[in-house]
Amino acid sequence: MRRDDHLYEPHALRSLVRRWVPIADLGETAVPCHVVTTDLLTGRPCWWTTGDPVAVLTASACLPALFPPVLLGDSLHVDGGVTVPVPVDRALELGADRVWVLDVSGGSLGRRDERMTALDVLLLSFAISRSHLDRPQAPLRPGQQVVRLPRPDFGHTEMRDFSQTSRLIAAGYAAAQLALAELPVSHRS
């Protein structure tokens, strides 16, 4: 059995971030960007608004055991979704009145027609736990609203298959556009 802390090298993920985020620091984004990672030493979420986008975004997307943890400061960090699956509360804390949630976690959970590997079981369990934690923890204040858009049908795509990234991004974008077009005009502002 392997003794590594990960199954896959993060080269493709890092390359994707470099291509899609051509800035030197998160603080350079046109719209303020808040990225969450999970500190493996404390088990707490860490929010980033500045820093190396490749390191921070790779850490934020670093599914535990699939990719190696990323050293940020003095701590190792993994996917922010471990502690904050959908950062609704953070958006509300930052002053949002309306938070839009588009679930892009994947298709159906069960797969009875295939024999699952130990990794499949781990990833599926992780996805299930995340799906139960996407509700605001604090009560909404008057005037605040959380709008959940329907989950797009991506078909069956392996979570580990980065060859489908462009297609999945396009499908997510199209699903968001369709859902927004179907909303009443009062929700679009």
PDB file of N, CA and C in Angstrom, residues 28-119:
ATOM      1  N   GLU A  28      -5.768  41.368  -6.504  1.00  0.00           N
ATOM      2  CA  GLU A  28      -5.846  42.080  -7.779  1.00  0.00           C
ATOM      3  C   GLU A  28      -7.142  41.825  -8.537  1.00  0.00           C
ATOM      4  N   THR A  29      -8.024  40.987  -8.029  1.00  0.00           N
ATOM      5  CA  THR A  29      -9.251  40.690  -8.765  1.00  0.00           C
ATOM      6  C   THR A  29     -10.135  41.934  -8.850  1.00  0.00           C
ATOM      7  N   ALA A  30     -10.877  42.066  -9.946  1.00  0.00           N
ATOM      8  CA  ALA A  30     -11.748  43.220 -10.148  1.00  0.00           C
ATOM      9  C   ALA A  30     -12.860  43.261  -9.098  1.00  0.00           C
ATOM     10  N   VAL A  31     -13.340  42.098  -8.716  1.00  0.00           N
ATOM     11  CA  VAL A  31     -14.352  41.971  -7.665  1.00  0.00           C
ATOM     12  C   VAL A  31     -13.655  41.297  -6.491  1.00  0.00           C
ATOM     13  N   PRO A  32     -13.834  41.803  -5.261  1.00  0.00           N
ATOM     14  CA  PRO A  32     -13.160  41.165  -4.123  1.00  0.00           C
ATOM     15  C   PRO A  32     -13.438  39.662  -4.081  1.00  0.00           C
ATOM     16  N   CYS A  33     -12.375  38.911  -3.888  1.00  0.00           N
ATOM     17  CA  CYS A  33     -12.455  37.452  -3.912  1.00  0.00           C
ATOM     18  C   CYS A  33     -12.119  36.908  -2.527  1.00  0.00           C
ATOM     19  N   HIS A  34     -12.988  36.064  -1.988  1.00  0.00           N
ATOM     20  CA  HIS A  34     -12.773  35.425  -0.689  1.00  0.00           C
ATOM     21  C   HIS A  34     -12.733  33.924  -0.926  1.00  0.00           C
ATOM     22  N   VAL A  35     -11.592  33.315  -0.656  1.00  0.00           N
ATOM     23  CA  VAL A  35     -11.385  31.887  -0.908  1.00  0.00           C
ATOM     24  C   VAL A  35     -11.192  31.191   0.428  1.00  0.00           C
ATOM     25  N   VAL A  36     -11.836  30.031   0.595  1.00  0.00           N
ATOM     26  CA  VAL A  36     -11.708  29.289   1.849  1.00  0.00           C
ATOM     27  C   VAL A  36     -10.884  28.022   1.636  1.00  0.00           C
ATOM     28  N   THR A  37     -10.014  27.757   2.601  1.00  0.00           N
ATOM     29  CA  THR A  37      -9.285  26.496   2.677  1.00  0.00           C
ATOM     30  C   THR A  37      -9.514  25.939   4.075  1.00  0.00           C
ATOM     31  N   THR A  38      -9.155  24.694   4.277  1.00  0.00           N
ATOM     32  CA  THR A  38      -9.249  24.085   5.602  1.00  0.00           C
ATOM     33  C   THR A  38      -7.844  23.803   6.110  1.00  0.00           C
ATOM     34  N   ASP A  39      -7.524  24.345   7.276  1.00  0.00           N
ATOM     35  CA  ASP A  39      -6.228  24.132   7.919  1.00  0.00           C
ATOM     36  C   ASP A  39      -6.240  22.738   8.535  1.00  0.00           C
ATOM     37  N   LEU A  40      -5.351  21.877   8.073  1.00  0.00           N
ATOM     38  CA  LEU A  40      -5.321  20.500   8.576  1.00  0.00           C
ATOM     39  C   LEU A  40      -4.868  20.402  10.030  1.00  0.00           C
ATOM     40  N   LEU A  41      -4.126  21.376  10.519  1.00  0.00           N
ATOM     41  CA  LEU A  41      -3.651  21.319  11.901  1.00  0.00           C
ATOM     42  C   LEU A  41      -4.728  21.731  12.899  1.00  0.00           C
ATOM     43  N   THR A  42      -5.542  22.728  12.530  1.00  0.00           N
ATOM     44  CA  THR A  42      -6.574  23.216  13.453  1.00  0.00           C
ATOM     45  C   THR A  42      -7.964  22.688  13.128  1.00  0.00           C
ATOM     46  N   GLY A  43      -8.166  22.246  11.878  1.00  0.00           N
ATOM     47  CA  GLY A  43      -9.492  21.811  11.455  1.00  0.00           C
ATOM     48  C   GLY A  43     -10.439  22.969  11.212  1.00  0.00           C
ATOM     49  N   ARG A  44      -9.909  24.164  11.131  1.00  0.00           N
ATOM     50  CA  ARG A  44     -10.749  25.354  10.965  1.00  0.00           C
ATOM     51  C   ARG A  44     -10.640  25.901   9.542  1.00  0.00           C
ATOM     52  N   PRO A  45     -11.701  26.593   9.108  1.00  0.00           N
ATOM     53  CA  PRO A  45     -11.615  27.256   7.805  1.00  0.00           C
ATOM     54  C   PRO A  45     -10.703  28.475   7.888  1.00  0.00           C
ATOM     55  N   CYS A  46     -10.012  28.757   6.803  1.00  0.00           N
ATOM     56  CA  CYS A  46      -9.173  29.955   6.684  1.00  0.00           C
ATOM     57  C   CYS A  46      -9.620  30.696   5.427  1.00  0.00           C
ATOM     58  N   TRP A  47      -9.833  31.985   5.563  1.00  0.00           N
ATOM     59  CA  TRP A  47     -10.288  32.804   4.439  1.00  0.00           C
ATOM     60  C   TRP A  47      -9.128  33.611   3.884  1.00  0.00           C
ATOM     61  N   TRP A  48      -9.035  33.647   2.564  1.00  0.00           N
ATOM     62  CA  TRP A  48      -7.944  34.318   1.874  1.00  0.00           C
ATOM     63  C   TRP A  48      -8.512  35.370   0.927  1.00  0.00           C
ATOM     64  N   THR A  49      -8.001  36.591   1.021  1.00  0.00           N
ATOM     65  CA  THR A  49      -8.376  37.659   0.088  1.00  0.00           C
ATOM     66  C   THR A  49      -7.153  38.176  -0.662  1.00  0.00           C
ATOM     67  N   THR A  50      -5.978  37.752  -0.208  1.00  0.00           N
ATOM     68  CA  THR A  50      -4.723  38.091  -0.873  1.00  0.00           C
ATOM     69  C   THR A  50      -3.859  36.837  -0.883  1.00  0.00           C
ATOM     70  N   GLY A  51      -2.797  36.901  -1.644  1.00  0.00           N
ATOM     71  CA  GLY A  51      -1.872  35.775  -1.697  1.00  0.00           C
ATOM     72  C   GLY A  51      -1.746  35.213  -3.097  1.00  0.00           C
ATOM     73  N   ASP A  52      -0.839  34.268  -3.235  1.00  0.00           N
ATOM     74  CA  ASP A  52      -0.576  33.611  -4.515  1.00  0.00           C
ATOM     75  C   ASP A  52      -1.816  32.833  -4.948  1.00  0.00           C
ATOM     76  N   PRO A  53      -2.456  33.252  -6.043  1.00  0.00           N
ATOM     77  CA  PRO A  53      -3.688  32.573  -6.443  1.00  0.00           C
ATOM     78  C   PRO A  53      -3.494  31.100  -6.776  1.00  0.00           C
ATOM     79  N   VAL A  54      -2.344  30.738  -7.333  1.00  0.00           N
ATOM     80  CA  VAL A  54      -2.124  29.327  -7.668  1.00  0.00           C
ATOM     81  C   VAL A  54      -2.087  28.493  -6.394  1.00  0.00           C
ATOM     82  N   ALA A  55      -1.353  28.935  -5.397  1.00  0.00           N
ATOM     83  CA  ALA A  55      -1.265  28.178  -4.146  1.00  0.00           C
ATOM     84  C   ALA A  55      -2.603  28.148  -3.412  1.00  0.00           C
ATOM     85  N   VAL A  56      -3.241  29.306  -3.271  1.00  0.00           N
ATOM     86  CA  VAL A  56      -4.491  29.377  -2.504  1.00  0.00           C
ATOM     87  C   VAL A  56      -5.610  28.606  -3.199  1.00  0.00           C
ATOM     88  N   LEU A  57      -5.777  28.805  -4.502  1.00  0.00           N
ATOM     89  CA  LEU A  57      -6.865  28.125  -5.211  1.00  0.00           C
ATOM     90  C   LEU A  57      -6.605  26.629  -5.350  1.00  0.00           C
ATOM     91  N   THR A  58      -5.351  26.236  -5.491  1.00  0.00           N
ATOM     92  CA  THR A  58      -5.041  24.807  -5.514  1.00  0.00           C
ATOM     93  C   THR A  58      -5.382  24.188  -4.168  1.00  0.00           C
ATOM     94  N   ALA A  59      -5.012  24.856  -3.084  1.00  0.00           N
ATOM     95  CA  ALA A  59      -5.357  24.348  -1.749  1.00  0.00           C
ATOM     96  C   ALA A  59      -6.867  24.263  -1.583  1.00  0.00           C
ATOM     97  N   SER A  60      -7.576  25.285  -2.056  1.00  0.00           N
ATOM     98  CA  SER A  60      -9.028  25.323  -1.904  1.00  0.00           C
ATOM     99  C   SER A  60      -9.717  24.197  -2.666  1.00  0.00           C
ATOM    100  N   ALA A  61      -9.096  23.742  -3.737  1.00  0.00           N
ATOM    101  CA  ALA A  61      -9.670  22.661  -4.543  1.00  0.00           C
ATOM    102  C   ALA A  61      -9.029  21.312  -4.255  1.00  0.00           C
ATOM    103  N   CYS A  62      -8.164  21.261  -3.262  1.00  0.00           N
ATOM    104  CA  CYS A  62      -7.396  20.054  -2.957  1.00  0.00           C
ATOM    105  C   CYS A  62      -8.252  19.041  -2.192  1.00  0.00           C
ATOM    106  N   LEU A  63      -8.884  18.154  -2.919  1.00  0.00           N
ATOM    107  CA  LEU A  63      -9.689  17.116  -2.270  1.00  0.00           C
ATOM    108  C   LEU A  63      -8.768  16.222  -1.446  1.00  0.00           C
ATOM    109  N   PRO A  64      -9.070  16.076  -0.158  1.00  0.00           N
ATOM    110  CA  PRO A  64      -8.199  15.280   0.710  1.00  0.00           C
ATOM    111  C   PRO A  64      -7.968  13.880   0.153  1.00  0.00           C
ATOM    112  N   ALA A  65      -6.740  13.465   0.196  1.00  0.00           N
ATOM    113  CA  ALA A  65      -6.270  12.154  -0.257  1.00  0.00           C
ATOM    114  C   ALA A  65      -6.111  12.082  -1.776  1.00  0.00           C
ATOM    115  N   LEU A  66      -6.868  12.862  -2.531  1.00  0.00           N
ATOM    116  CA  LEU A  66      -6.665  12.872  -3.978  1.00  0.00           C
ATOM    117  C   LEU A  66      -5.427  13.674  -4.335  1.00  0.00           C
ATOM    118  N   PHE A  67      -5.332  14.888  -3.780  1.00  0.00           N
ATOM    119  CA  PHE A  67      -4.208  15.772  -4.048  1.00  0.00           C
ATOM    120  C   PHE A  67      -3.461  16.040  -2.752  1.00  0.00           C
ATOM    121  N   PRO A  68      -2.178  16.390  -2.848  1.00  0.00           N
ATOM    122  CA  PRO A  68      -1.422  16.660  -1.624  1.00  0.00           C
ATOM    123  C   PRO A  68      -1.876  17.970  -0.985  1.00  0.00           C
ATOM    124  N   PRO A  69      -1.860  18.033   0.337  1.00  0.00           N
ATOM    125  CA  PRO A  69      -2.154  19.307   1.003  1.00  0.00           C
ATOM    126  C   PRO A  69      -1.152  20.365   0.537  1.00  0.00           C
ATOM    127  N   VAL A  70      -1.561  21.626   0.603  1.00  0.00           N
ATOM    128  CA  VAL A  70      -0.724  22.737   0.154  1.00  0.00           C
ATOM    129  C   VAL A  70      -0.259  23.527   1.375  1.00  0.00           C
ATOM    130  N   LEU A  71       1.029  23.836   1.420  1.00  0.00           N
ATOM    131  CA  LEU A  71       1.578  24.626   2.515  1.00  0.00           C
ATOM    132  C   LEU A  71       1.273  26.098   2.273  1.00  0.00           C
ATOM    133  N   LEU A  72       0.469  26.678   3.145  1.00  0.00           N
ATOM    134  CA  LEU A  72       0.162  28.109   3.116  1.00  0.00           C
ATOM    135  C   LEU A  72       0.573  28.656   4.480  1.00  0.00           C
ATOM    136  N   GLY A  73       1.514  29.553   4.493  1.00  0.00           N
ATOM    137  CA  GLY A  73       2.053  30.010   5.774  1.00  0.00           C
ATOM    138  C   GLY A  73       2.766  28.852   6.441  1.00  0.00           C
ATOM    139  N   ASP A  74       2.386  28.568   7.680  1.00  0.00           N
ATOM    140  CA  ASP A  74       3.022  27.488   8.443  1.00  0.00           C
ATOM    141  C   ASP A  74       2.175  26.226   8.518  1.00  0.00           C
ATOM    142  N   SER A  75       1.041  26.199   7.794  1.00  0.00           N
ATOM    143  CA  SER A  75       0.116  25.068   7.925  1.00  0.00           C
ATOM    144  C   SER A  75      -0.197  24.435   6.582  1.00  0.00           C
ATOM    145  N   LEU A  76      -0.553  23.168   6.641  1.00  0.00           N
ATOM    146  CA  LEU A  76      -1.019  22.461   5.450  1.00  0.00           C
ATOM    147  C   LEU A  76      -2.517  22.693   5.296  1.00  0.00           C
ATOM    148  N   HIS A  77      -2.941  22.939   4.052  1.00  0.00           N
ATOM    149  CA  HIS A  77      -4.342  23.247   3.778  1.00  0.00           C
ATOM    150  C   HIS A  77      -4.895  22.326   2.700  1.00  0.00           C
ATOM    151  N   VAL A  78      -6.201  22.038   2.822  1.00  0.00           N
ATOM    152  CA  VAL A  78      -6.938  21.244   1.841  1.00  0.00           C
ATOM    153  C   VAL A  78      -8.223  21.987   1.493  1.00  0.00           C
ATOM    154  N   ASP A  79      -9.044  21.336   0.704  1.00  0.00           N
ATOM    155  CA  ASP A  79     -10.313  21.863   0.215  1.00  0.00           C
ATOM    156  C   ASP A  79     -11.094  22.591   1.310  1.00  0.00           C
ATOM    157  N   GLY A  80     -11.458  23.832   1.040  1.00  0.00           N
ATOM    158  CA  GLY A  80     -12.270  24.598   1.981  1.00  0.00           C
ATOM    159  C   GLY A  80     -13.637  23.987   2.198  1.00  0.00           C
ATOM    160  N   GLY A  81     -14.094  23.172   1.236  1.00  0.00           N
ATOM    161  CA  GLY A  81     -15.388  22.516   1.366  1.00  0.00           C
ATOM    162  C   GLY A  81     -15.447  21.497   2.484  1.00  0.00           C
ATOM    163  N   VAL A  82     -14.296  21.111   3.020  1.00  0.00           N
ATOM    164  CA  VAL A  82     -14.288  20.198   4.164  1.00  0.00           C
ATOM    165  C   VAL A  82     -14.975  20.863   5.350  1.00  0.00           C
ATOM    166  N   THR A  83     -14.737  22.160   5.542  1.00  0.00           N
ATOM    167  CA  THR A  83     -15.333  22.879   6.667  1.00  0.00           C
ATOM    168  C   THR A  83     -16.455  23.819   6.255  1.00  0.00           C
ATOM    169  N   VAL A  84     -16.414  24.314   5.020  1.00  0.00           N
ATOM    170  CA  VAL A  84     -17.428  25.259   4.542  1.00  0.00           C
ATOM    171  C   VAL A  84     -17.841  24.837   3.133  1.00  0.00           C
ATOM    172  N   PRO A  85     -18.760  23.855   3.017  1.00  0.00           N
ATOM    173  CA  PRO A  85     -19.127  23.350   1.691  1.00  0.00           C
ATOM    174  C   PRO A  85     -19.685  24.421   0.753  1.00  0.00           C
ATOM    175  N   VAL A  86     -20.573  25.250   1.253  1.00  0.00           N
ATOM    176  CA  VAL A  86     -21.135  26.346   0.470  1.00  0.00           C
ATOM    177  C   VAL A  86     -21.094  27.575   1.378  1.00  0.00           C
ATOM    178  N   PRO A  87     -20.279  28.570   1.048  1.00  0.00           N
ATOM    179  CA  PRO A  87     -20.036  29.686   1.972  1.00  0.00           C
ATOM    180  C   PRO A  87     -21.154  30.727   2.035  1.00  0.00           C
ATOM    181  N   VAL A  88     -22.371  30.264   2.247  1.00  0.00           N
ATOM    182  CA  VAL A  88     -23.521  31.161   2.336  1.00  0.00           C
ATOM    183  C   VAL A  88     -23.341  32.144   3.491  1.00  0.00           C
ATOM    184  N   ASP A  89     -22.988  31.639   4.669  1.00  0.00           N
ATOM    185  CA  ASP A  89     -22.836  32.517   5.830  1.00  0.00           C
ATOM    186  C   ASP A  89     -21.781  33.593   5.586  1.00  0.00           C
ATOM    187  N   ARG A  90     -20.691  33.236   4.940  1.00  0.00           N
ATOM    188  CA  ARG A  90     -19.633  34.211   4.666  1.00  0.00           C
ATOM    189  C   ARG A  90     -20.156  35.326   3.765  1.00  0.00           C
ATOM    190  N   ALA A  91     -20.897  34.966   2.732  1.00  0.00           N
ATOM    191  CA  ALA A  91     -21.461  35.972   1.828  1.00  0.00           C
ATOM    192  C   ALA A  91     -22.410  36.905   2.580  1.00  0.00           C
ATOM    193  N   LEU A  92     -23.229  36.340   3.464  1.00  0.00           N
ATOM    194  CA  LEU A  92     -24.154  37.158   4.245  1.00  0.00           C
ATOM    195  C   LEU A  92     -23.390  38.070   5.210  1.00  0.00           C
ATOM    196  N   GLU A  93     -22.327  37.545   5.834  1.00  0.00           N
ATOM    197  CA  GLU A  93     -21.492  38.359   6.734  1.00  0.00           C
ATOM    198  C   GLU A  93     -20.866  39.538   5.998  1.00  0.00           C
ATOM    199  N   LEU A  94     -20.542  39.336   4.737  1.00  0.00           N
ATOM    200  CA  LEU A  94     -19.902  40.386   3.942  1.00  0.00           C
ATOM    201  C   LEU A  94     -20.905  41.397   3.391  1.00  0.00           C
ATOM    202  N   GLY A  95     -22.187  41.215   3.735  1.00  0.00           N
ATOM    203  CA  GLY A  95     -23.186  42.207   3.366  1.00  0.00           C
ATOM    204  C   GLY A  95     -24.114  41.839   2.235  1.00  0.00           C
ATOM    205  N   ALA A  96     -24.043  40.629   1.730  1.00  0.00           N
ATOM    206  CA  ALA A  96     -24.948  40.236   0.642  1.00  0.00           C
ATOM    207  C   ALA A  96     -26.384  40.165   1.159  1.00  0.00           C
ATOM    208  N   ASP A  97     -27.309  40.643   0.360  1.00  0.00           N
ATOM    209  CA  ASP A  97     -28.729  40.493   0.684  1.00  0.00           C
ATOM    210  C   ASP A  97     -29.290  39.236   0.042  1.00  0.00           C
ATOM    211  N   ARG A  98     -28.716  38.880  -1.099  1.00  0.00           N
ATOM    212  CA  ARG A  98     -29.182  37.701  -1.821  1.00  0.00           C
ATOM    213  C   ARG A  98     -27.965  36.870  -2.207  1.00  0.00           C
ATOM    214  N   VAL A  99     -28.005  35.580  -1.886  1.00  0.00           N
ATOM    215  CA  VAL A  99     -26.909  34.670  -2.206  1.00  0.00           C
ATOM    216  C   VAL A  99     -27.440  33.624  -3.172  1.00  0.00           C
ATOM    217  N   TRP A 100     -26.748  33.457  -4.291  1.00  0.00           N
ATOM    218  CA  TRP A 100     -27.127  32.479  -5.305  1.00  0.00           C
ATOM    219  C   TRP A 100     -26.269  31.237  -5.129  1.00  0.00           C
ATOM    220  N   VAL A 101     -26.900  30.078  -5.080  1.00  0.00           N
ATOM    221  CA  VAL A 101     -26.183  28.819  -4.906  1.00  0.00           C
ATOM    222  C   VAL A 101     -26.475  27.930  -6.109  1.00  0.00           C
ATOM    223  N   LEU A 102     -25.426  27.574  -6.849  1.00  0.00           N
ATOM    224  CA  LEU A 102     -25.542  26.651  -7.974  1.00  0.00           C
ATOM    225  C   LEU A 102     -24.767  25.397  -7.611  1.00  0.00           C
ATOM    226  N   ASP A 103     -25.466  24.309  -7.398  1.00  0.00           N
ATOM    227  CA  ASP A 103     -24.843  23.040  -7.012  1.00  0.00           C
ATOM    228  C   ASP A 103     -24.217  22.396  -8.240  1.00  0.00           C
ATOM    229  N   VAL A 104     -22.910  22.327  -8.245  1.00  0.00           N
ATOM    230  CA  VAL A 104     -22.197  21.690  -9.350  1.00  0.00           C
ATOM    231  C   VAL A 104     -21.402  20.492  -8.847  1.00  0.00           C
ATOM    232  N   SER A 105     -21.906  19.861  -7.799  1.00  0.00           N
ATOM    233  CA  SER A 105     -21.169  18.759  -7.175  1.00  0.00           C
ATOM    234  C   SER A 105     -21.215  17.470  -7.975  1.00  0.00           C
ATOM    235  N   GLY A 106     -22.045  17.383  -8.960  1.00  0.00           N
ATOM    236  CA  GLY A 106     -22.067  16.170  -9.775  1.00  0.00           C
ATOM    237  C   GLY A 106     -23.465  15.618  -9.916  1.00  0.00           C
ATOM    238  N   GLY A 107     -23.547  14.468 -10.555  1.00  0.00           N
ATOM    239  CA  GLY A 107     -24.837  13.859 -10.845  1.00  0.00           C
ATOM    240  C   GLY A 107     -25.379  13.053  -9.692  1.00  0.00           C
ATOM    241  N   SER A 108     -26.077  11.980 -10.024  1.00  0.00           N
ATOM    242  CA  SER A 108     -26.706  11.163  -8.994  1.00  0.00           C
ATOM    243  C   SER A 108     -25.646  10.557  -8.087  1.00  0.00           C
ATOM    244  N   LEU A 109     -26.034  10.328  -6.843  1.00  0.00           N
ATOM    245  CA  LEU A 109     -25.075   9.820  -5.873  1.00  0.00           C
ATOM    246  C   LEU A 109     -24.825   8.333  -6.028  1.00  0.00           C
ATOM    247  N   GLY A 110     -25.871   7.559  -6.194  1.00  0.00           N
ATOM    248  CA  GLY A 110     -25.697   6.111  -6.223  1.00  0.00           C
ATOM    249  C   GLY A 110     -25.316   5.582  -7.588  1.00  0.00           C
ATOM    250  N   ARG A 111     -24.526   4.522  -7.602  1.00  0.00           N
ATOM    251  CA  ARG A 111     -24.137   3.856  -8.846  1.00  0.00           C
ATOM    252  C   ARG A 111     -24.202   2.363  -8.590  1.00  0.00           C
ATOM    253  N   ARG A 112     -25.343   1.774  -8.789  1.00  0.00           N
ATOM    254  CA  ARG A 112     -25.505   0.350  -8.491  1.00  0.00           C
ATOM    255  C   ARG A 112     -24.936  -0.548  -9.571  1.00  0.00           C
ATOM    256  N   ASP A 113     -24.742   0.007 -10.763  1.00  0.00           N
ATOM    257  CA  ASP A 113     -24.319  -0.825 -11.880  1.00  0.00           C
ATOM    258  C   ASP A 113     -22.808  -1.050 -11.928  1.00  0.00           C
ATOM    259  N   GLU A 114     -22.060  -0.413 -11.053  1.00  0.00           N
ATOM    260  CA  GLU A 114     -20.607  -0.557 -11.081  1.00  0.00           C
ATOM    261  C   GLU A 114     -20.088  -0.995  -9.721  1.00  0.00           C
ATOM    262  N   ARG A 115     -19.009  -1.723  -9.757  1.00  0.00           N
ATOM    263  CA  ARG A 115     -18.329  -2.069  -8.505  1.00  0.00           C
ATOM    264  C   ARG A 115     -17.504  -0.850  -8.094  1.00  0.00           C
ATOM    265  N   MET A 116     -17.681  -0.419  -6.864  1.00  0.00           N
ATOM    266  CA  MET A 116     -16.993   0.774  -6.392  1.00  0.00           C
ATOM    267  C   MET A 116     -15.664   0.413  -5.742  1.00  0.00           C
ATOM    268  N   THR A 117     -14.680   1.262  -5.977  1.00  0.00           N
ATOM    269  CA  THR A 117     -13.387   1.098  -5.318  1.00  0.00           C
ATOM    270  C   THR A 117     -13.441   1.795  -3.958  1.00  0.00           C
ATOM    271  N   ALA A 118     -12.417   1.589  -3.145  1.00  0.00           N
ATOM    272  CA  ALA A 118     -12.349   2.274  -1.851  1.00  0.00           C
ATOM    273  C   ALA A 118     -12.336   3.787  -2.056  1.00  0.00           C
ATOM    274  N   LEU A 119     -11.638   4.250  -3.097  1.00  0.00           N
ATOM    275  CA  LEU A 119     -11.602   5.677  -3.382  1.00  0.00           C
ATOM    276  C   LEU A 119     -12.984   6.193  -3.775  1.00  0.00           C
TER     277      LEU A 119
END
